[in-house]
Amino acid sequence: MLNFGDWVAALKFYETAYSLLQEVISSTSMELQPVQRVVEMKAVAEQLHFKISNLLLHGGRETEASTVRWFRGHASWYKQMIGPYEGAFLHWAWVSRQFQVFGELLQNRLATASVTPTPNSALRGQPVISERELQPAHYYHIAAIYMVKRRTAFQAALVAFETLEESNAVDVLAGPPEEVGPPVYVGQAPRLLKRRNDNHAQSPTEVEYMRDFILQEKTFDHPMAAIALFKKAHQLYTLMEVGRTTHLLLSDMGREYFSAKNYATTMRILGSVVGMYRQEGWAVLVGSALTYLRECARCLGLAKEYAQYGFELLALPFSVPLSHGYVSGSEIDPFGLVERIQIQQELVEFLRETRNIAPREGASDMTLSSEQPAHREIDLLSPLRMVLSACVAFYSQTVKLGKVTRLTISILTHLPIPVVFEEVEILFNQPSCNFSTSKNSIVEEDEEDSDSGSKASLKLQPRKWKRISIDVIAEESGKLECLAVVAHLGPHATIHCEVENVSTREDIPFWKSEPGVDAPPLANPALASSGQKVIQVEEPEALVDISLEGSSPGLVGESFPVSITISSAGHAGQAGD
């Protein structure tokens, strides 16, 4: 049985070998080394690191903190040793494996340890270890991130191999594949299993070596490998009740499901996290999630969701660059204004049914119909409040039944370019008061913007209140309340927007610190401070007044005269009973 002294001696020898290997690597240029050579050196480093980490974890006091410090140095030193460009995906696969294996070592250690490790820096001059670095979930998460980097690096390398951009480049993919096996010992060159020379396996050439790895990598399921690591980290973080980190993991996991073309699962996962991002006010993360959600809705042929996510994405502040997924900015257009305009034009034309949107390859185009309309409702808590919001104010607090009262309704949009609604309806709790621009006349305060096409249409400028005034006659006494604005974009596309009191309206969270809205909802300050969306309808005043007067008290059975006075507030009276 090994005693503690044997473990200390073994650790010393492994550390010496590790240091000597670093000296060998430092004396060479990794970018100029063949990919095989780089892989060999990292294989030796990985083996030595595993031995050292395992011994440190069982070395007595401060085992976890010491091991974490060691791993931190190992990862930061070798993470820069990428090697040749064409083998970068092998490097990131190696880095991902380092974090995964270390997470497993740490998890096994914590499962058998009697005391929970705590962050400390007992040794003078040693860096402090954070609480996060002592959690295996942290390493699984980073391993998943590098697995994603492995996928992107391989895709870039594959494109380079297939296009042969350099005229003198060797076509690595040409020629029959060779079965390349692992070396007999760690640090040796790999072997060609089916080609032997004097009963000894030959080493592959650099071209044969890369061809074999590329063919293997083509069959490797990168998204599912990353998802498995994200899931493992998510399970461990969930036990720790760290909500924001678990949402971040879900977001990363959703993007990998998108890469795997599992669009339904992507929508389910990202739909569960985007609400928290809205609540926290993280506009950039909201924009990233909406980009993927919109594309998933398109691939699944979900017209209603496609319109919702597209509109919300467009209405985010311009300070949020659309640089995630399929929408990207540029040096000339860093915040993607051109892309925003293209997206809005495409979306509006789709809702007007003048453009077809193709879902995923091979599927039929998305269409709108009476059975499948694109109808969205916006309440005071809806994220689509950025797309369309409305507030209203009656000019008075009471009105007599049958009398005319005026109200002003102000409508605002944060879409990047002007939008024209074919028809706008204003709904009340008394249906007889409902208003439509196609049937009634309106008074627009901004006459220069009223030339929006047909008489029934209404044009909204970005971040500029559209104020319209209408006259209303209530036919029932009691409460008269303005409920909603219904904006029609097409035959089967409407936005039902709940109206707000102009005096109690709150700013839209994402736009609180953004410049843009040029004026308050109403130009009249008094009306803006006291206007309400509810008015009380009173019974009308009597048109005839009758008064009865007696000269003196009368006795029972006695006749006495009374004076009846009838006065008319309207036309003269002719007869009566």
Coordinates of C-alpha atoms in Angstrom, one line a residue:
M1 CA 0.0 0.0 0.0
L2 CA 1.3 3.5 -0.9
N3 CA 1.9 5.8 2.0
F4 CA 1.7 9.5 2.0
G5 CA 5.4 9.9 1.3
D6 CA 5.0 8.0 -2.0
W7 CA 2.2 10.3 -3.0
V8 CA 4.3 13.3 -2.4
A9 CA 7.2 11.9 -4.3
A10 CA 4.9 11.0 -7.3
L11 CA 3.5 14.4 -7.3
K12 CA 7.0 16.0 -7.4
F13 CA 8.0 13.8 -10.4
Y14 CA 4.8 14.6 -12.3
E15 CA 5.2 18.3 -11.6
T16 CA 8.8 18.2 -12.9
A17 CA 7.8 16.4 -16.0
Y18 CA 5.0 19.0 -16.6
S19 CA 7.5 21.8 -16.2
L20 CA 9.9 20.2 -18.7
L21 CA 7.1 19.8 -21.2
Q22 CA 6.3 23.4 -20.9
E23 CA 9.9 24.3 -21.7
V24 CA 9.8 22.1 -24.8
I25 CA 6.6 23.8 -26.0
S26 CA 7.9 27.3 -25.2
S27 CA 10.9 26.7 -27.4
T28 CA 8.8 26.0 -30.5
S29 CA 6.3 28.0 -32.5
M30 CA 3.0 26.1 -32.2
E31 CA 1.6 27.7 -35.3
L32 CA 4.4 26.2 -37.4
Q33 CA 4.2 22.8 -35.9
P34 CA 2.3 20.0 -37.7
V35 CA -1.1 19.3 -36.2
Q36 CA 0.0 15.8 -35.2
R37 CA 2.9 17.2 -33.2
V38 CA 0.7 19.7 -31.4
V39 CA -1.8 17.0 -30.5
E40 CA 0.9 14.8 -29.2
M41 CA 2.3 17.5 -26.9
K42 CA -1.1 18.3 -25.5
A43 CA -1.9 14.6 -25.0
V44 CA 1.2 14.4 -22.7
A45 CA 0.2 17.6 -20.9
E46 CA -3.3 16.3 -20.4
Q47 CA -2.1 13.0 -18.9
L48 CA 0.3 14.8 -16.5
H49 CA -2.3 17.3 -15.5
F50 CA -4.8 14.5 -14.7
K51 CA -2.3 12.8 -12.5
I52 CA -1.3 15.9 -10.7
S53 CA -4.9 17.0 -10.1
N54 CA -5.9 13.6 -8.8
L55 CA -3.0 13.6 -6.4
L56 CA -3.7 17.2 -5.2
L57 CA -7.3 16.3 -4.5
H58 CA -6.2 13.5 -2.2
G59 CA -3.3 15.4 -0.7
G60 CA -4.7 16.5 2.7
R61 CA -5.7 20.0 3.7
E62 CA -6.7 22.7 1.2
T63 CA -7.0 20.0 -1.5
E64 CA -9.8 21.6 -3.5
A65 CA -8.4 25.2 -3.4
S66 CA -4.9 24.0 -4.3
T67 CA -6.2 21.9 -7.2
V68 CA -8.3 24.7 -8.5
R69 CA -5.2 27.0 -8.5
W70 CA -3.3 24.3 -10.4
F71 CA -6.0 23.9 -13.0
R72 CA -6.4 27.6 -13.4
G73 CA -2.7 27.8 -14.4
H74 CA -3.0 24.8 -16.7
A75 CA -6.0 26.0 -18.6
S76 CA -4.8 29.6 -19.0
W77 CA -1.3 28.4 -20.3
Y78 CA -2.5 25.8 -22.8
K79 CA -5.6 27.7 -23.9
Q80 CA -3.3 30.0 -26.0
M81 CA -1.6 27.0 -27.7
I82 CA -4.0 26.7 -30.6
G83 CA -1.6 25.5 -33.2
P84 CA -2.2 25.6 -37.0
Y85 CA -5.5 27.2 -38.1
E86 CA -6.8 24.0 -39.8
G87 CA -6.4 22.1 -36.5
A88 CA -8.1 24.7 -34.3
F89 CA -11.2 22.5 -33.8
L90 CA -9.0 19.8 -32.3
H91 CA -7.5 22.4 -29.9
W92 CA -11.0 23.5 -28.7
A93 CA -12.1 19.9 -28.3
W94 CA -9.0 19.4 -26.1
V95 CA -9.8 22.5 -24.0
S96 CA -13.4 21.4 -23.6
R97 CA -12.3 18.0 -22.4
Q98 CA -9.9 19.6 -19.8
F99 CA -12.8 21.5 -18.2
Q100 CA -15.2 18.5 -18.4
V101 CA -12.7 16.1 -16.8
F102 CA -11.7 18.5 -14.1
G103 CA -15.4 19.1 -13.3
E104 CA -15.9 15.3 -13.0
L105 CA -12.8 15.0 -10.7
L106 CA -14.1 17.9 -8.5
Q107 CA -17.6 16.5 -8.4
N108 CA -16.4 13.0 -7.4
R109 CA -14.2 14.6 -4.7
L110 CA -17.1 16.6 -3.3
A111 CA -19.4 13.6 -3.3
T112 CA -16.9 11.8 -0.9
A113 CA -15.6 14.7 1.1
S114 CA -16.9 15.1 4.6
V115 CA -16.5 18.9 4.7
T116 CA -17.8 21.3 2.1
P117 CA -14.9 23.3 0.7
T118 CA -14.8 27.0 1.2
P119 CA -12.9 29.7 -0.7
N120 CA -9.6 30.6 0.9
S121 CA -6.1 31.9 0.2
A122 CA -4.1 30.6 3.0
L123 CA -0.8 30.6 1.1
R124 CA 0.8 34.1 0.9
G125 CA 0.9 35.3 -2.7
Q126 CA -1.6 32.8 -4.0
P127 CA -4.6 34.1 -5.9
V128 CA -8.0 33.9 -4.1
I129 CA -10.3 31.1 -5.1
S130 CA -13.9 32.2 -5.7
E131 CA -16.9 30.2 -4.6
R132 CA -17.9 29.6 -8.2
E133 CA -14.5 28.0 -9.0
L134 CA -15.2 25.3 -6.3
Q135 CA -18.4 24.2 -8.1
P136 CA -18.3 21.4 -10.7
A137 CA -21.1 23.1 -12.6
H138 CA -18.8 26.0 -13.4
Y139 CA -16.4 23.7 -15.3
Y140 CA -19.2 21.8 -17.1
H141 CA -20.5 25.2 -18.3
I142 CA -17.2 26.3 -19.6
A143 CA -16.6 22.9 -21.2
A144 CA -19.9 23.4 -23.1
I145 CA -18.9 26.8 -24.3
Y146 CA -15.7 25.4 -25.7
M147 CA -17.6 22.6 -27.3
V148 CA -19.6 25.3 -29.2
K149 CA -16.3 26.9 -30.2
R150 CA -15.2 23.5 -31.4
R151 CA -18.2 23.3 -33.7
T152 CA -17.7 26.8 -35.2
A153 CA -14.0 26.2 -35.7
F154 CA -14.7 23.0 -37.5
Q155 CA -17.2 24.6 -39.7
A156 CA -14.7 27.3 -40.7
A157 CA -12.0 24.7 -41.3
L158 CA -14.3 22.6 -43.4
V159 CA -15.2 25.6 -45.6
A160 CA -11.5 26.3 -46.1
F161 CA -10.8 22.7 -47.0
E162 CA -13.7 22.5 -49.4
T163 CA -13.1 25.8 -51.2
L164 CA -9.3 25.5 -51.5
E165 CA -8.8 29.3 -51.3
E166 CA -5.1 29.1 -51.7
S167 CA -3.9 28.1 -55.2
N168 CA -1.1 25.8 -53.9
A169 CA -3.2 24.3 -51.1
V170 CA -3.4 20.5 -50.9
D171 CA -6.9 19.0 -51.2
V172 CA -7.1 17.2 -47.9
L173 CA -10.5 15.7 -48.6
A174 CA -9.3 14.1 -51.8
G175 CA -8.2 10.5 -51.7
P176 CA -9.3 7.3 -49.9
P177 CA -9.8 7.6 -46.1
E178 CA -7.3 5.8 -43.9
E179 CA -8.2 4.3 -40.6
V180 CA -6.0 6.2 -38.1
G181 CA -5.6 4.6 -34.7
P182 CA -4.4 6.0 -31.4
P183 CA -0.7 5.7 -30.4
V184 CA 0.5 2.8 -28.3
Y185 CA 1.8 5.2 -25.7
V186 CA 0.7 8.7 -24.8
G187 CA 2.8 11.2 -26.7
Q188 CA 3.6 8.9 -29.6
A189 CA 2.4 9.5 -33.2
P190 CA -0.9 7.9 -34.3
R191 CA -0.9 4.8 -36.4
L192 CA -2.3 3.7 -39.8
L193 CA -4.1 0.5 -38.7
K194 CA -4.4 -1.0 -42.2
R195 CA -0.9 -0.2 -43.5
R196 CA 2.2 -1.8 -42.0
N197 CA 5.9 -1.8 -42.8
D198 CA 8.1 -4.6 -41.5
N199 CA 5.3 -5.6 -39.2
H200 CA 5.2 -2.1 -37.7
A201 CA 2.3 0.3 -38.2
Q202 CA 3.1 3.4 -40.2
S203 CA 2.4 6.9 -39.1
P204 CA 0.0 8.9 -41.2
T205 CA 1.1 11.9 -43.2
E206 CA -0.2 15.2 -42.2
V207 CA -2.8 15.1 -45.1
E208 CA -3.9 11.6 -44.1
Y209 CA -4.1 12.6 -40.5
M210 CA -6.3 15.7 -41.1
R211 CA -8.5 13.8 -43.6
D212 CA -9.3 11.1 -40.9
F213 CA -10.1 13.7 -38.3
I214 CA -12.3 15.7 -40.6
L215 CA -14.2 12.7 -41.6
Q216 CA -14.7 11.8 -37.9
E217 CA -15.7 15.3 -37.0
K218 CA -18.3 15.4 -39.7
T219 CA -20.2 12.5 -38.0
F220 CA -19.7 14.1 -34.5
D221 CA -22.9 15.6 -33.1
H222 CA -21.5 18.9 -31.7
P223 CA -24.8 20.4 -30.6
M224 CA -25.9 17.4 -28.6
A225 CA -22.5 17.1 -27.0
A226 CA -22.7 20.7 -25.9
I227 CA -26.3 20.3 -24.7
A228 CA -25.3 17.4 -22.5
L229 CA -22.7 19.6 -20.8
F230 CA -25.1 22.5 -20.5
K231 CA -27.7 20.2 -18.9
K232 CA -25.2 18.8 -16.4
A233 CA -24.2 22.3 -15.4
H234 CA -27.9 23.4 -15.2
Q235 CA -28.8 20.5 -12.9
L236 CA -26.1 21.4 -10.5
Y237 CA -26.7 25.1 -10.5
T238 CA -30.5 24.5 -10.0
L239 CA -29.6 22.8 -6.7
M240 CA -27.7 25.9 -5.7
E241 CA -30.8 28.2 -6.5
V242 CA -28.9 30.7 -8.7
G243 CA -31.7 31.8 -10.9
R244 CA -29.8 34.1 -13.3
T245 CA -27.1 31.6 -14.0
T246 CA -29.6 28.8 -14.7
H247 CA -31.4 31.2 -17.2
L248 CA -28.1 31.9 -18.9
L249 CA -27.5 28.1 -19.3
L250 CA -31.0 27.7 -20.7
S251 CA -30.3 30.4 -23.2
D252 CA -27.1 28.8 -24.3
M253 CA -28.8 25.4 -24.4
G254 CA -31.6 26.8 -26.6
R255 CA -29.1 28.2 -29.1
E256 CA -27.5 24.7 -29.4
Y257 CA -30.9 23.1 -30.0
F258 CA -31.3 25.7 -32.8
S259 CA -28.0 24.5 -34.3
A260 CA -29.4 21.0 -34.1
K261 CA -32.5 22.2 -36.0
N262 CA -34.7 21.3 -33.1
Y263 CA -36.8 24.4 -33.4
A264 CA -39.7 23.4 -31.2
T265 CA -37.4 22.8 -28.2
T266 CA -35.6 26.0 -28.9
M267 CA -38.8 28.0 -28.8
R268 CA -39.8 26.3 -25.6
I269 CA -36.5 26.9 -23.8
L270 CA -35.9 30.5 -25.0
G271 CA -39.6 31.4 -24.4
S272 CA -39.1 30.4 -20.8
V273 CA -36.1 32.7 -20.3
V274 CA -37.0 35.8 -22.4
G275 CA -39.6 36.8 -19.8
M276 CA -37.0 37.1 -17.1
Y277 CA -34.7 39.1 -19.4
R278 CA -37.6 41.5 -20.1
Q279 CA -38.3 41.8 -16.3
E280 CA -34.6 42.5 -15.6
G281 CA -34.4 45.0 -18.5
W282 CA -31.6 43.2 -20.3
A283 CA -32.4 44.5 -23.7
V284 CA -29.4 42.9 -25.5
L285 CA -30.3 39.5 -24.2
V286 CA -33.9 40.0 -25.1
G287 CA -32.8 40.9 -28.6
S288 CA -30.7 37.8 -28.9
A289 CA -33.5 35.5 -27.7
L290 CA -36.0 37.2 -30.0
T291 CA -33.8 36.7 -33.0
Y292 CA -33.7 33.0 -32.5
L293 CA -37.4 32.8 -31.5
R294 CA -38.4 34.7 -34.7
E295 CA -36.3 32.4 -36.9
C296 CA -37.8 29.3 -35.1
A297 CA -41.3 30.5 -35.7
R298 CA -40.5 31.0 -39.4
C299 CA -39.0 27.5 -39.7
L300 CA -42.1 26.0 -38.0
G301 CA -44.5 28.0 -40.1
L302 CA -46.0 29.8 -37.1
A303 CA -47.3 33.0 -38.6
K304 CA -48.7 34.5 -35.4
E305 CA -45.5 34.0 -33.4
Y306 CA -43.4 35.1 -36.3
A307 CA -45.2 38.5 -36.4
Q308 CA -45.1 38.9 -32.6
Y309 CA -41.3 38.2 -32.2
G310 CA -40.5 40.2 -35.3
F311 CA -42.4 43.3 -34.0
E312 CA -40.9 43.1 -30.5
L313 CA -37.4 42.7 -32.0
L314 CA -37.9 45.8 -34.2
A315 CA -39.2 47.9 -31.3
L316 CA -36.1 47.5 -29.1
P317 CA -34.0 50.6 -28.6
F318 CA -31.5 51.4 -31.4
S319 CA -28.7 51.1 -28.8
V320 CA -29.3 47.4 -28.9
P321 CA -27.2 46.0 -31.8
L322 CA -29.0 43.3 -33.8
S323 CA -25.8 41.3 -33.8
H324 CA -27.0 37.8 -32.8
G325 CA -28.0 34.9 -34.9
Y326 CA -29.2 35.9 -38.4
V327 CA -29.2 39.7 -38.0
S328 CA -25.9 41.5 -37.9
G329 CA -24.6 45.0 -37.9
S330 CA -21.5 46.4 -39.7
E331 CA -19.0 49.2 -39.3
I332 CA -21.1 51.5 -41.5
D333 CA -24.4 50.4 -39.8
P334 CA -23.3 49.2 -36.3
F335 CA -26.8 49.0 -34.9
G336 CA -28.4 47.2 -37.8
L337 CA -30.7 50.0 -38.9
V338 CA -30.7 48.8 -42.5
E339 CA -31.6 45.3 -41.3
R340 CA -34.4 46.6 -39.1
I341 CA -35.9 48.5 -42.0
Q342 CA -35.7 45.3 -44.2
I343 CA -37.3 43.2 -41.4
Q344 CA -40.1 45.7 -40.9
Q345 CA -40.9 46.0 -44.6
E346 CA -40.8 42.2 -45.0
L347 CA -43.1 41.7 -42.0
V348 CA -45.6 44.4 -43.0
E349 CA -45.8 43.0 -46.5
F350 CA -46.4 39.5 -45.1
L351 CA -49.2 40.8 -42.9
R352 CA -50.8 42.7 -45.8
E353 CA -50.5 39.3 -47.7
T354 CA -48.4 40.8 -50.5
R355 CA -45.3 38.7 -49.7
N356 CA -44.8 35.0 -48.9
I357 CA -42.5 33.9 -46.2
A358 CA -40.8 30.5 -46.8
P359 CA -40.4 28.3 -43.7
R360 CA -37.7 25.7 -43.5
E361 CA -36.5 24.1 -46.7
G362 CA -39.1 21.9 -48.4
A363 CA -42.1 23.3 -46.5
S364 CA -45.0 25.3 -47.9
D365 CA -45.1 29.1 -47.4
M366 CA -46.7 30.7 -44.3
T367 CA -50.1 32.1 -45.1
L368 CA -52.8 34.1 -43.2
S369 CA -56.5 33.3 -43.4
S370 CA -59.7 33.6 -41.3
E371 CA -58.9 30.2 -39.8
Q372 CA -55.2 31.3 -39.1
P373 CA -55.2 35.1 -38.5
A374 CA -52.3 37.0 -37.0
H375 CA -54.2 38.7 -34.1
R376 CA -52.2 40.1 -31.2
E377 CA -53.5 41.6 -28.0
I378 CA -51.4 44.2 -26.1
D379 CA -52.2 44.9 -22.5
L380 CA -50.4 47.1 -20.0
L381 CA -47.9 44.3 -19.2
S382 CA -47.4 43.1 -22.7
P383 CA -43.9 43.3 -24.2
L384 CA -45.5 44.4 -27.5
R385 CA -46.3 47.7 -25.7
M386 CA -43.2 49.0 -27.5
V387 CA -44.8 48.3 -30.8
L388 CA -48.1 50.1 -30.1
S389 CA -49.3 52.0 -27.1
A390 CA -52.3 54.3 -26.7
C391 CA -53.6 56.7 -24.0
V392 CA -56.8 58.6 -24.0
A393 CA -58.4 61.6 -22.2
F394 CA -61.9 62.8 -22.1
Y395 CA -62.2 66.6 -22.1
S396 CA -64.6 66.6 -19.1
Q397 CA -65.5 64.3 -16.3
T398 CA -69.3 64.2 -16.8
V399 CA -71.6 64.6 -19.7
K400 CA -75.4 64.6 -20.1
L401 CA -77.0 61.7 -21.9
G402 CA -77.3 62.4 -25.6
K403 CA -74.9 65.3 -25.5
V404 CA -71.6 65.4 -27.5
T405 CA -68.3 65.0 -25.7
R406 CA -64.8 65.0 -27.1
L407 CA -61.9 62.9 -26.3
T408 CA -58.3 62.8 -27.6
I409 CA -56.5 59.5 -28.2
S410 CA -52.7 59.5 -28.6
I411 CA -51.0 56.5 -30.3
L412 CA -47.2 55.8 -30.2
T413 CA -45.0 53.3 -31.9
H414 CA -41.2 52.5 -31.5
L415 CA -40.9 50.7 -34.9
P416 CA -37.9 52.0 -36.9
I417 CA -39.8 53.4 -39.8
P418 CA -43.3 54.8 -40.3
V419 CA -46.1 52.2 -40.3
V420 CA -49.5 52.7 -42.0
F421 CA -52.6 51.0 -40.6
E422 CA -55.3 50.3 -43.1
E423 CA -58.1 51.0 -40.5
V424 CA -58.2 51.9 -36.9
E425 CA -61.1 51.2 -34.5
I426 CA -61.7 52.7 -31.1
L427 CA -63.7 50.5 -28.8
F428 CA -65.9 51.5 -25.8
N429 CA -67.8 49.6 -23.2
Q430 CA -70.9 51.0 -24.9
P431 CA -70.8 49.4 -28.4
S432 CA -72.9 52.2 -29.9
C433 CA -70.0 54.6 -29.3
N434 CA -67.5 52.5 -31.2
F435 CA -65.5 54.4 -33.7
S436 CA -63.8 53.5 -37.0
T437 CA -61.7 55.6 -39.3
S438 CA -63.4 53.9 -42.3
K439 CA -66.9 55.1 -41.1
N440 CA -66.3 58.3 -39.1
S441 CA -64.2 61.4 -39.4
I442 CA -61.3 62.3 -37.2
V443 CA -59.4 65.5 -36.3
E444 CA -55.7 65.0 -36.5
E445 CA -53.5 67.5 -34.7
D446 CA -50.5 66.6 -36.9
E447 CA -51.9 67.5 -40.3
E448 CA -48.5 67.1 -42.0
D449 CA -48.6 63.3 -41.3
S450 CA -52.2 62.8 -42.3
D451 CA -51.5 61.9 -46.0
S452 CA -51.2 58.2 -45.2
G453 CA -53.0 56.9 -48.3
S454 CA -56.7 56.1 -48.2
K455 CA -59.1 58.1 -46.0
A456 CA -59.5 55.3 -43.5
S457 CA -55.8 54.6 -43.0
L458 CA -53.6 56.1 -40.3
K459 CA -49.9 56.7 -40.5
L460 CA -47.7 56.6 -37.4
Q461 CA -44.2 58.1 -37.3
P462 CA -41.5 56.4 -35.2
R463 CA -41.4 57.6 -31.6
K464 CA -43.8 60.5 -32.3
W465 CA -47.3 60.7 -30.8
K466 CA -50.2 60.6 -33.2
R467 CA -53.0 62.6 -31.6
I468 CA -56.5 62.3 -33.0
S469 CA -59.7 63.8 -31.5
I470 CA -63.2 62.4 -32.0
D471 CA -66.7 63.3 -30.8
V472 CA -68.7 60.8 -28.9
I473 CA -72.4 60.7 -28.0
A474 CA -73.4 58.2 -25.3
E475 CA -76.8 56.5 -25.7
E476 CA -76.8 55.0 -22.2
S477 CA -76.4 56.6 -18.8
G478 CA -73.7 55.4 -16.4
K479 CA -70.1 54.8 -17.1
L480 CA -68.6 55.4 -20.5
E481 CA -65.1 53.9 -20.9
C482 CA -62.7 53.8 -23.8
L483 CA -61.3 50.3 -23.8
A484 CA -59.0 49.7 -26.7
V485 CA -57.6 50.6 -30.1
V486 CA -57.7 48.0 -32.9
A487 CA -55.2 48.6 -35.7
H488 CA -55.7 46.7 -38.9
L489 CA -52.5 45.9 -40.9
G490 CA -54.2 43.5 -43.3
P491 CA -57.3 41.5 -43.9
H492 CA -56.3 38.9 -41.3
A493 CA -53.8 40.9 -39.2
T494 CA -54.8 43.1 -36.3
I495 CA -53.3 44.6 -33.2
H496 CA -55.7 45.0 -30.2
C497 CA -54.1 47.5 -27.9
E498 CA -55.6 48.3 -24.4
V499 CA -55.6 52.1 -23.8
E500 CA -54.2 53.8 -20.7
N501 CA -55.1 56.9 -18.7
V502 CA -52.9 59.7 -20.0
S503 CA -52.4 61.0 -16.5
T504 CA -51.1 57.7 -15.1
R505 CA -49.2 56.3 -18.1
E506 CA -45.8 54.8 -17.3
D507 CA -42.8 54.9 -19.6
I508 CA -41.8 51.7 -21.5
P509 CA -38.9 50.2 -19.5
F510 CA -36.5 49.6 -22.3
W511 CA -37.0 53.2 -23.6
K512 CA -36.7 55.1 -20.2
S513 CA -33.1 56.1 -20.8
E514 CA -33.3 56.4 -24.6
P515 CA -33.8 59.6 -26.5
G516 CA -36.6 59.7 -29.0
V517 CA -40.1 60.7 -28.0
D518 CA -40.4 64.3 -29.0
A519 CA -43.4 65.5 -26.8
P520 CA -45.9 64.4 -24.2
P521 CA -49.0 62.4 -25.2
L522 CA -51.2 65.5 -25.1
A523 CA -50.3 69.1 -26.0
N524 CA -52.7 70.5 -23.3
P525 CA -50.9 70.3 -20.0
A526 CA -54.1 70.5 -17.9
L527 CA -55.7 67.7 -19.9
A528 CA -52.5 65.6 -19.7
S529 CA -52.5 65.8 -15.9
S530 CA -56.2 65.2 -15.2
G531 CA -57.6 63.4 -18.3
Q532 CA -59.2 60.0 -17.7
K533 CA -60.4 57.3 -20.1
V534 CA -63.7 57.1 -18.2
I535 CA -66.5 59.6 -18.1
Q536 CA -69.8 59.6 -16.2
V537 CA -72.9 59.9 -18.3
E538 CA -75.7 61.6 -16.4
E539 CA -79.5 61.6 -17.1
P540 CA -80.6 64.6 -19.1
E541 CA -82.3 67.6 -17.4
A542 CA -86.1 67.6 -17.4
L543 CA -87.7 69.6 -20.3
V544 CA -90.8 70.4 -18.2
D545 CA -90.9 71.7 -14.6
I546 CA -94.0 71.4 -12.4
S547 CA -94.5 73.1 -9.0
L548 CA -97.6 72.7 -6.7
E549 CA -98.5 75.3 -4.0
G550 CA -101.3 75.4 -1.5
S551 CA -102.7 78.5 0.3
S552 CA -103.2 76.9 3.7
P553 CA -103.5 73.6 5.5
G554 CA -106.8 71.8 4.8
L555 CA -109.0 69.7 7.0
V556 CA -110.3 66.2 6.2
G557 CA -113.1 66.4 3.7
E558 CA -112.5 70.1 3.1
S559 CA -112.0 71.5 -0.4
F560 CA -109.3 74.1 -0.9
P561 CA -107.5 75.7 -3.9
V562 CA -104.0 74.8 -5.0
S563 CA -101.7 76.5 -7.6
I564 CA -100.1 74.4 -10.3
T565 CA -97.2 76.0 -12.2
I566 CA -95.9 74.4 -15.4
S567 CA -92.8 75.8 -17.1
S568 CA -91.1 74.4 -20.2
A569 CA -87.4 74.4 -20.9
G570 CA -88.0 73.5 -24.5
H571 CA -91.0 74.2 -26.8
A572 CA -94.2 75.8 -25.5
G573 CA -96.7 73.3 -24.0
Q574 CA -99.9 72.8 -25.9
A575 CA -101.8 70.2 -23.7
G576 CA -101.3 67.8 -20.8
D577 CA -103.0 65.4 -18.3

